[in-house]
GROMACS .gro file of C-alpha atoms in nm:
model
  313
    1UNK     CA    1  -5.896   0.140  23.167
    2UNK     CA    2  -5.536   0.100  23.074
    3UNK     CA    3  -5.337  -0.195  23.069
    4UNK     CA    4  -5.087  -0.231  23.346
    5UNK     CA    5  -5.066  -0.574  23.458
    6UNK     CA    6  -4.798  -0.642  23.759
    7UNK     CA    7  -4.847  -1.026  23.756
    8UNK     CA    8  -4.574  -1.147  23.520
    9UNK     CA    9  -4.730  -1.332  23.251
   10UNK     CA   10  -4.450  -1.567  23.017
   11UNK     CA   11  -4.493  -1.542  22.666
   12UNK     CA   12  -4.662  -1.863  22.459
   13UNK     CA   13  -4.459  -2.002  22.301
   14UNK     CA   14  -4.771  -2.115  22.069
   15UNK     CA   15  -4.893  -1.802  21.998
   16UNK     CA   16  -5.262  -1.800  21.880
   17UNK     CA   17  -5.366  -1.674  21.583
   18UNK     CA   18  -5.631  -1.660  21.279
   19UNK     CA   19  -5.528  -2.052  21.157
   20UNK     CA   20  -5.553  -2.171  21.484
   21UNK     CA   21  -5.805  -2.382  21.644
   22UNK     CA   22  -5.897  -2.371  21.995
   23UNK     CA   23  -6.109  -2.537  22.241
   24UNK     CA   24  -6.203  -2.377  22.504
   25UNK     CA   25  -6.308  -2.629  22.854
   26UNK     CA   26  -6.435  -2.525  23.211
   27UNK     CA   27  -6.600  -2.312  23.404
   28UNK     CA   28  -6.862  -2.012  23.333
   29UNK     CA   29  -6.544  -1.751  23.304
   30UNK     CA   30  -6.423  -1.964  22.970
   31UNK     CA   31  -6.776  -1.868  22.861
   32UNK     CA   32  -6.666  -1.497  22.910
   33UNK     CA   33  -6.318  -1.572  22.711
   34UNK     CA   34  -6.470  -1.779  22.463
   35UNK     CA   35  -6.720  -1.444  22.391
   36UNK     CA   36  -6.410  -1.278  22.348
   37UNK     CA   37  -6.312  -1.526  22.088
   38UNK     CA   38  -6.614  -1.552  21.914
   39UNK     CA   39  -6.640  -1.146  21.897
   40UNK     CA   40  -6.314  -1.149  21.717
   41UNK     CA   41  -6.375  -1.425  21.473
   42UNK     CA   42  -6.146  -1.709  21.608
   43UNK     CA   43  -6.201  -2.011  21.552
   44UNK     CA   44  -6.303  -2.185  21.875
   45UNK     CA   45  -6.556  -2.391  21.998
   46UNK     CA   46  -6.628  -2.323  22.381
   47UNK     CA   47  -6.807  -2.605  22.644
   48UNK     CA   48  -6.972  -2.853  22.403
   49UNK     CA   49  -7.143  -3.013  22.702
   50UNK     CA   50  -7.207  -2.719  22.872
   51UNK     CA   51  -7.040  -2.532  23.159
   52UNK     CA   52  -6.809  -2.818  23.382
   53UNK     CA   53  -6.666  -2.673  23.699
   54UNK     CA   54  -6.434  -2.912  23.827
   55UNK     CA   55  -6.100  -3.137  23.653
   56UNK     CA   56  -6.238  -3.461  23.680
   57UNK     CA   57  -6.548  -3.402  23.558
   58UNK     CA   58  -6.371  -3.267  23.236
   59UNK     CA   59  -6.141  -3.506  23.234
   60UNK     CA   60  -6.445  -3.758  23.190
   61UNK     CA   61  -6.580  -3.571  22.934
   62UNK     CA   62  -6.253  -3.574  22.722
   63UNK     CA   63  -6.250  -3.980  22.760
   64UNK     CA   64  -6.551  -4.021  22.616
   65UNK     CA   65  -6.524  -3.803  22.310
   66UNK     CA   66  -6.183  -3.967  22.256
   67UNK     CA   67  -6.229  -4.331  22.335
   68UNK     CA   68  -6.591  -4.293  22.148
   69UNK     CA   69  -6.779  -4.403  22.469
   70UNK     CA   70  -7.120  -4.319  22.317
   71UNK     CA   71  -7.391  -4.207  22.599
   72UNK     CA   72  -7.629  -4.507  22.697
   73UNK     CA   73  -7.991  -4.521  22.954
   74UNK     CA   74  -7.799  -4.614  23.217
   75UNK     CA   75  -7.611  -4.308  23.213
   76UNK     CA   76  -7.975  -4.055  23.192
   77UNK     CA   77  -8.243  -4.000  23.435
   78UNK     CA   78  -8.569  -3.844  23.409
   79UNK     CA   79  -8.625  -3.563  23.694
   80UNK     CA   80  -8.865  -3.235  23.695
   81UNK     CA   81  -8.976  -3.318  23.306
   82UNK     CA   82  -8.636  -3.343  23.146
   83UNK     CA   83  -8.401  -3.618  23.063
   84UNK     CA   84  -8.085  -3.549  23.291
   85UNK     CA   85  -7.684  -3.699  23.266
   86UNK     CA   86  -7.473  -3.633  23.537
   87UNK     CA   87  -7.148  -3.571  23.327
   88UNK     CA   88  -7.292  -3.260  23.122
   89UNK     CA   89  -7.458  -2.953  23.184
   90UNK     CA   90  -7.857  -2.928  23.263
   91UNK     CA   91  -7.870  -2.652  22.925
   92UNK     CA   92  -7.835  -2.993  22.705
   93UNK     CA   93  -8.111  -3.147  22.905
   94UNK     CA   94  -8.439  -3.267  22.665
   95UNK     CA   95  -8.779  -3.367  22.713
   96UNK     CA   96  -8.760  -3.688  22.466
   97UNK     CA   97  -8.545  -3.979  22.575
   98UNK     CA   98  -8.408  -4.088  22.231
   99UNK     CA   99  -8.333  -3.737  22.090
  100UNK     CA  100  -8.141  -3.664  22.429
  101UNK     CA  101  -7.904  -3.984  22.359
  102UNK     CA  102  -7.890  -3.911  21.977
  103UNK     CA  103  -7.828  -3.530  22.033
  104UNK     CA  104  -7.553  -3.631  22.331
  105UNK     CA  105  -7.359  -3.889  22.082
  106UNK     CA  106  -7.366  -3.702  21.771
  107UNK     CA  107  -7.155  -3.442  21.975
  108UNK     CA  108  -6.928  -3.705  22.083
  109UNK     CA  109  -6.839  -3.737  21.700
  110UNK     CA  110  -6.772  -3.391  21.680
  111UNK     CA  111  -6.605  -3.338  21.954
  112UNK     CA  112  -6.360  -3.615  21.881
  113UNK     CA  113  -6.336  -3.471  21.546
  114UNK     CA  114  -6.229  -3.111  21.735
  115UNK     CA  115  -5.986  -3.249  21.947
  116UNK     CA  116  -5.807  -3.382  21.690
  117UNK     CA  117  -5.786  -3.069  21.502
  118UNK     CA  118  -5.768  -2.826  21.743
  119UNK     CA  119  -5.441  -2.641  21.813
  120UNK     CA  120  -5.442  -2.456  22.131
  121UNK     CA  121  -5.685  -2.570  22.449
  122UNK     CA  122  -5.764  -2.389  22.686
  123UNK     CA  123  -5.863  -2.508  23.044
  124UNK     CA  124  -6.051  -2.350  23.313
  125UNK     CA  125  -6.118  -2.486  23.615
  126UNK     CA  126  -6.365  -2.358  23.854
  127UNK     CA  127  -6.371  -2.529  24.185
  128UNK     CA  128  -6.250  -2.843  24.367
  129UNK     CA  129  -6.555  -2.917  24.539
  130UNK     CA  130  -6.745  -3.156  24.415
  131UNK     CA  131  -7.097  -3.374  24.437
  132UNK     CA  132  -7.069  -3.793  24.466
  133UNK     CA  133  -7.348  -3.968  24.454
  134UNK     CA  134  -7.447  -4.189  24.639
  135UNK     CA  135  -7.586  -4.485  24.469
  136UNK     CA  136  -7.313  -4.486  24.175
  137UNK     CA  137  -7.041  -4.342  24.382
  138UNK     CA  138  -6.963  -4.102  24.113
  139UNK     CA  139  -6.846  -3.773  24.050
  140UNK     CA  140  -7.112  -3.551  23.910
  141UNK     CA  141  -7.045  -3.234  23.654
  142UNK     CA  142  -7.405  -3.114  23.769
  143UNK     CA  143  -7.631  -3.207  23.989
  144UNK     CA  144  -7.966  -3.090  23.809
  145UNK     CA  145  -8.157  -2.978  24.114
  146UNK     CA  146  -8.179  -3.369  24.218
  147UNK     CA  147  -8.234  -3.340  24.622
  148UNK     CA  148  -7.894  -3.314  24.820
  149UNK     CA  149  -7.940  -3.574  25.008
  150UNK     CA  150  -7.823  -3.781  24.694
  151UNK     CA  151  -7.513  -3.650  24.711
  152UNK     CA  152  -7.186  -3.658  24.981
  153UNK     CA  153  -6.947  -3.346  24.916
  154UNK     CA  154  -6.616  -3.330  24.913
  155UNK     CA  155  -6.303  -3.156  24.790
  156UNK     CA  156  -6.063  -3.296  24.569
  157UNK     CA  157  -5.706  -3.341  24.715
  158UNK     CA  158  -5.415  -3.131  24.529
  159UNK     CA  159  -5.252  -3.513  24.416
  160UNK     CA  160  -5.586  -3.588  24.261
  161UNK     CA  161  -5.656  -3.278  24.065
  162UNK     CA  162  -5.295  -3.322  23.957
  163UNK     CA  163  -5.328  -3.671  23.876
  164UNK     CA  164  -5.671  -3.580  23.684
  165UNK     CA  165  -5.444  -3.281  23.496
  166UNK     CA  166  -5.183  -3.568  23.389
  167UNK     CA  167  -5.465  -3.772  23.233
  168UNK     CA  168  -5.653  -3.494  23.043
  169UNK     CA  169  -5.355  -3.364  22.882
  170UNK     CA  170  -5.234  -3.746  22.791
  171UNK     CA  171  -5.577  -3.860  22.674
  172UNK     CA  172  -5.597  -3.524  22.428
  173UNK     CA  173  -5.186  -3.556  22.329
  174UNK     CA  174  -5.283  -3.906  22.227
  175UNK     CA  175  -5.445  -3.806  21.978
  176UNK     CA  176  -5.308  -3.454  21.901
  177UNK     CA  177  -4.925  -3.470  21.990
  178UNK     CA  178  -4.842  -3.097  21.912
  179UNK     CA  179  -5.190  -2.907  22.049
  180UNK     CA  180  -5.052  -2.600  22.319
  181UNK     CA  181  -5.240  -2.645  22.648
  182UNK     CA  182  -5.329  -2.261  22.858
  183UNK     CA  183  -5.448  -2.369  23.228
  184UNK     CA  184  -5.652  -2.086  23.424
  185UNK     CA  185  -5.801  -2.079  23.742
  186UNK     CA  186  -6.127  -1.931  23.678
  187UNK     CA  187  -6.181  -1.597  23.912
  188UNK     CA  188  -6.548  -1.645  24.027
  189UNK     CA  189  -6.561  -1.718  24.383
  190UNK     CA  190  -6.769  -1.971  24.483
  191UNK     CA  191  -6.913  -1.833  24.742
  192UNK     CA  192  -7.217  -2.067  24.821
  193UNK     CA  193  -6.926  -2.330  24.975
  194UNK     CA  194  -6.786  -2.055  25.175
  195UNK     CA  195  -6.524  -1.795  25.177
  196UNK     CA  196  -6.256  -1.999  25.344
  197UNK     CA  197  -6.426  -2.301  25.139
  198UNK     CA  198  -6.365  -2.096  24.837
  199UNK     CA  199  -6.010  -2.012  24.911
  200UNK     CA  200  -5.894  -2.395  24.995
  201UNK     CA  201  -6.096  -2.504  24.647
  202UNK     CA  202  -5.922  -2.248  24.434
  203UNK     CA  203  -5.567  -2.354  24.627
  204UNK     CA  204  -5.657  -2.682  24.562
  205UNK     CA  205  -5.670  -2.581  24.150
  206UNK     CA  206  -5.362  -2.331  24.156
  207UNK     CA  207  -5.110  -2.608  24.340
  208UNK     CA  208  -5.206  -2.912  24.141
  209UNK     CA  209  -5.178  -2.723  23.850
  210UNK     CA  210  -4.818  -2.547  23.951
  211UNK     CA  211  -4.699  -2.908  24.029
  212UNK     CA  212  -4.824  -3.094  23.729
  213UNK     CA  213  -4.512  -3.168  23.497
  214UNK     CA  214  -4.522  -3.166  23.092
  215UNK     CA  215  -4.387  -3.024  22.815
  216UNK     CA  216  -4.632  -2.778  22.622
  217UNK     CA  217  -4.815  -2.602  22.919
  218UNK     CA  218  -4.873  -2.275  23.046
  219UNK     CA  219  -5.023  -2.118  23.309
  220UNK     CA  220  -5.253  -1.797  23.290
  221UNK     CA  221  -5.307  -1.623  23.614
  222UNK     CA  222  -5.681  -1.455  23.576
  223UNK     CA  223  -5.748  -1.588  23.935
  224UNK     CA  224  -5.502  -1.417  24.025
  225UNK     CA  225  -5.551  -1.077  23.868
  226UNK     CA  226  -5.912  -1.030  23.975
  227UNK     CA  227  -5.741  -1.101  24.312
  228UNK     CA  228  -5.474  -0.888  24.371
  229UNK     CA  229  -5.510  -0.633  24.049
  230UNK     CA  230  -5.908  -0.573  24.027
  231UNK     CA  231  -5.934  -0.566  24.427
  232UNK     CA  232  -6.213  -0.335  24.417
  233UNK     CA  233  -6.603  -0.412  24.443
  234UNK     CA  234  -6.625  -0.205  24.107
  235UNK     CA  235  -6.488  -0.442  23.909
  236UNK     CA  236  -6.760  -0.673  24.015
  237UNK     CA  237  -7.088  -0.755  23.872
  238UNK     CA  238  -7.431  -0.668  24.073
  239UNK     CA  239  -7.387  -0.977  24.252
  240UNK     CA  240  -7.024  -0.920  24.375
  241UNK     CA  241  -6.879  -1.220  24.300
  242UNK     CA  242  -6.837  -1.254  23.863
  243UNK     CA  243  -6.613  -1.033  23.762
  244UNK     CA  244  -6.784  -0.696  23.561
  245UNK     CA  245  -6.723  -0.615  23.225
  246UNK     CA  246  -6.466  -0.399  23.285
  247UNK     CA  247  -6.291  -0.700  23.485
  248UNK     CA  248  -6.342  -0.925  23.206
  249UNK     CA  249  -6.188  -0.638  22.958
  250UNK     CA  250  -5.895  -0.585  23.134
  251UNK     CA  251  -5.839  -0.935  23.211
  252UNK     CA  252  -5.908  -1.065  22.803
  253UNK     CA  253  -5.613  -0.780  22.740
  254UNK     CA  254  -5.387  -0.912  22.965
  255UNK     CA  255  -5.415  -1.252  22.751
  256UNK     CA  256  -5.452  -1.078  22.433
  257UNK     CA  257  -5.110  -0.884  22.506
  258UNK     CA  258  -4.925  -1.286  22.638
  259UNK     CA  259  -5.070  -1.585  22.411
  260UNK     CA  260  -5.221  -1.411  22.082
  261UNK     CA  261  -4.958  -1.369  21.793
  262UNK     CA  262  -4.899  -0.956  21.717
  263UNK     CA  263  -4.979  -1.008  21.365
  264UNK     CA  264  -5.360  -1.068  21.449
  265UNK     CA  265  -5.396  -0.706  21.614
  266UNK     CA  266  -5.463  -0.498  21.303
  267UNK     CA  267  -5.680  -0.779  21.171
  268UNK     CA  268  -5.906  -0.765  21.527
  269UNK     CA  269  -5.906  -0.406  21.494
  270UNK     CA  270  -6.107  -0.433  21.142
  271UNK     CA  271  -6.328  -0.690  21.296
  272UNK     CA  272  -6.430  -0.460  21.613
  273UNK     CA  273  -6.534  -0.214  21.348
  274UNK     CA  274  -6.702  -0.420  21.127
  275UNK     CA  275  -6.900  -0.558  21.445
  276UNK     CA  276  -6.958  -0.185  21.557
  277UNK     CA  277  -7.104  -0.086  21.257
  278UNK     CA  278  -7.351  -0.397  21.205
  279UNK     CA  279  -7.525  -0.287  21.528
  280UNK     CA  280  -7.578   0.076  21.387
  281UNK     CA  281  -7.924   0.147  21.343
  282UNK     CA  282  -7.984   0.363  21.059
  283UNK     CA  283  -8.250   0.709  21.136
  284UNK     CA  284  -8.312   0.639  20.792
  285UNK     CA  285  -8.277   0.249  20.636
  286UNK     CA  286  -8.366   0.381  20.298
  287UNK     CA  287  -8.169   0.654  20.219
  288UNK     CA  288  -7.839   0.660  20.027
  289UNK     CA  289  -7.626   0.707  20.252
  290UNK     CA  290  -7.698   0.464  20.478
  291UNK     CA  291  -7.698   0.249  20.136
  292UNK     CA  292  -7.345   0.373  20.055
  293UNK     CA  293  -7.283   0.259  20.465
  294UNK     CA  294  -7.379  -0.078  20.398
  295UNK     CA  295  -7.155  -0.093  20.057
  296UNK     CA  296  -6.847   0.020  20.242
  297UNK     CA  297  -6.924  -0.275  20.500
  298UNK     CA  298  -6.969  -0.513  20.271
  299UNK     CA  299  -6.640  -0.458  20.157
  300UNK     CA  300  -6.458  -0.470  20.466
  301UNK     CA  301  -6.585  -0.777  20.531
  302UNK     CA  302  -6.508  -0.924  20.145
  303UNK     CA  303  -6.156  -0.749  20.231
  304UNK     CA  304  -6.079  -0.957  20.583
  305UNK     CA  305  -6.207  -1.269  20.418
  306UNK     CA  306  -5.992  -1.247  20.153
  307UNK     CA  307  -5.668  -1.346  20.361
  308UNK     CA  308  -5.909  -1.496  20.599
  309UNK     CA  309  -6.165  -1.733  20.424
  310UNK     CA  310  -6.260  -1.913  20.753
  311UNK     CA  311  -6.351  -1.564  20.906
  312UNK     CA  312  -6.782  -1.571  20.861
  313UNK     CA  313  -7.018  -1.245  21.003
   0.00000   0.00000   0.00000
């Protein structure tokens, strides 16, 4: 489909490119961007702990990695086989207790390490509902199929997001004055709280991020587009409420074309061939010309990793 976004998008003024480093936070649609990334040979890491919906959850998550608050038993649980924490995702779950901990603070390192380093971050948040529970009257980034009745729900008011936006962005610029921050409102709707639910939750996200003041910010409106550009059930997946593949396309383009520095197109162009090309399969593996195919990528690649040494396939 062609390109003809109507939302006006400012420019970064921190474009990304090849040297840059970005970290990519939130919800299951910075998964789809961070694919996007990855395809094209950025260099970003994407949800260390897993997929976290909601701001203060994330914000939790940057504290620890930054302050070095290293994961202890009193912060696991063991439920349906599996070691449990309620600040990360269920996919880093384990059966063994001590690997769990060890496995959960060795990422802490890195991830303090990243943060340091990384240039550009990138933000998405996916709902202002959220879990408490009960007996540690905490917020909860998952709730690991632990009965409900554990839990009281509630949405987060606008001033708290905001205030939760304020400390993420001063507990990272402590450490990394001059990274670029990119806010998004992820465009899944979270249906399951319901559609007027959904709408006050994604208001929620959109105002406290609109009113939040600082100096290196910027505000990318794929809620927005899937809204009021991609209208249409086709640009849904089966279950009608991620956003297809075209969706994602036309929505990566319309960041592509706003925050990625124009000197990285021709270089992404090479890749998407390259990556094209190492999912031919050959009629015949043996013969010479698919040996003279293989040559020619080979040097491609040896080509784009010439300016670009960090660039790996």
């Amino acid at each position: 489909m062609n390109f003809t976004t109507k939302i006006p998008i400012a420019k970064s003024k921190n474009p990304i490119d090849y040297t840059s480093k970005i970290m990519s936070l939130g919800s299951c649609f910075a998964v789809n961007m961070g694919e996007k990334f990855h395809y094209f040979k950025f260099q970003i890491v994407t949800n260390p702990f897993g997929i976290i919906f909601n701001p203060i959850s994330i914000e939790k998550l940057m504290e620890r990695a930054i302050k070095h608050i290293e994961f202890t038993e009193n912060d696991i649980f063991f439920h349906n086989d599996l070691w449990h924490c309620f600040e990360i995702h269920s996919e880093l779950s384990h059966p063994d207790k001590e690997e769990f901990l060890a496995k959960m603070n060795a990422l802490i390192k890195l991830i303090n390490q990243q943060i340091r380093q990384s240039t550009h971050f990138i933000i998405t948040y996916g709902t202002a509902w959220v879990y408490r529970n009960k007996s540690s009257d905490a917020i909860v980034a998952n709730c690991h199929k632990v009965p409900q009745n554990q839990f009281d729900k509630e949405i987060l008011e606008i001033a708290i997001i905001e205030k939760s936006i304020q400390n993420t962005i001063a507990l990272i610029q402590k450490v990394n004055p001059n990274c670029a921050f990119i806010f998004t409102v992820s465009p899944v709707r979270h249906i399951k709280d319901g559609f007027v639910e959904n709408q006050r939750s994604k208001a929620h996200l959109i105002s406290a991020i609109h009113n939040s003041q600082f100096t290196i910010h910027s505000y990318f409106p794929s809620y927005e587009i899937m809204m009021d550009e991609l209208r249409d059930y086709r640009f849904y997946a089966d279950d009608m409420l991620h956003p297809s593949k075209v969706a994602i396309n036309y929505i990566w383009e319309s960041f592509l074309n706003h925050y990625i520095d124009k000197g990285c197109l021709t270089t992404m162009q090479e890749i998407d061939a390259i990556q094209k090309a190492m999912t031919h399969k050959p009629f015949n593996p043996n013969s010479s010309i698919h040996n003279k195919f293989l040559e020619n990528l080979k040097t491609k690649i040896m080509n784009i990793q010439k300016t670009h040494p960090m660039i790996e396939f």
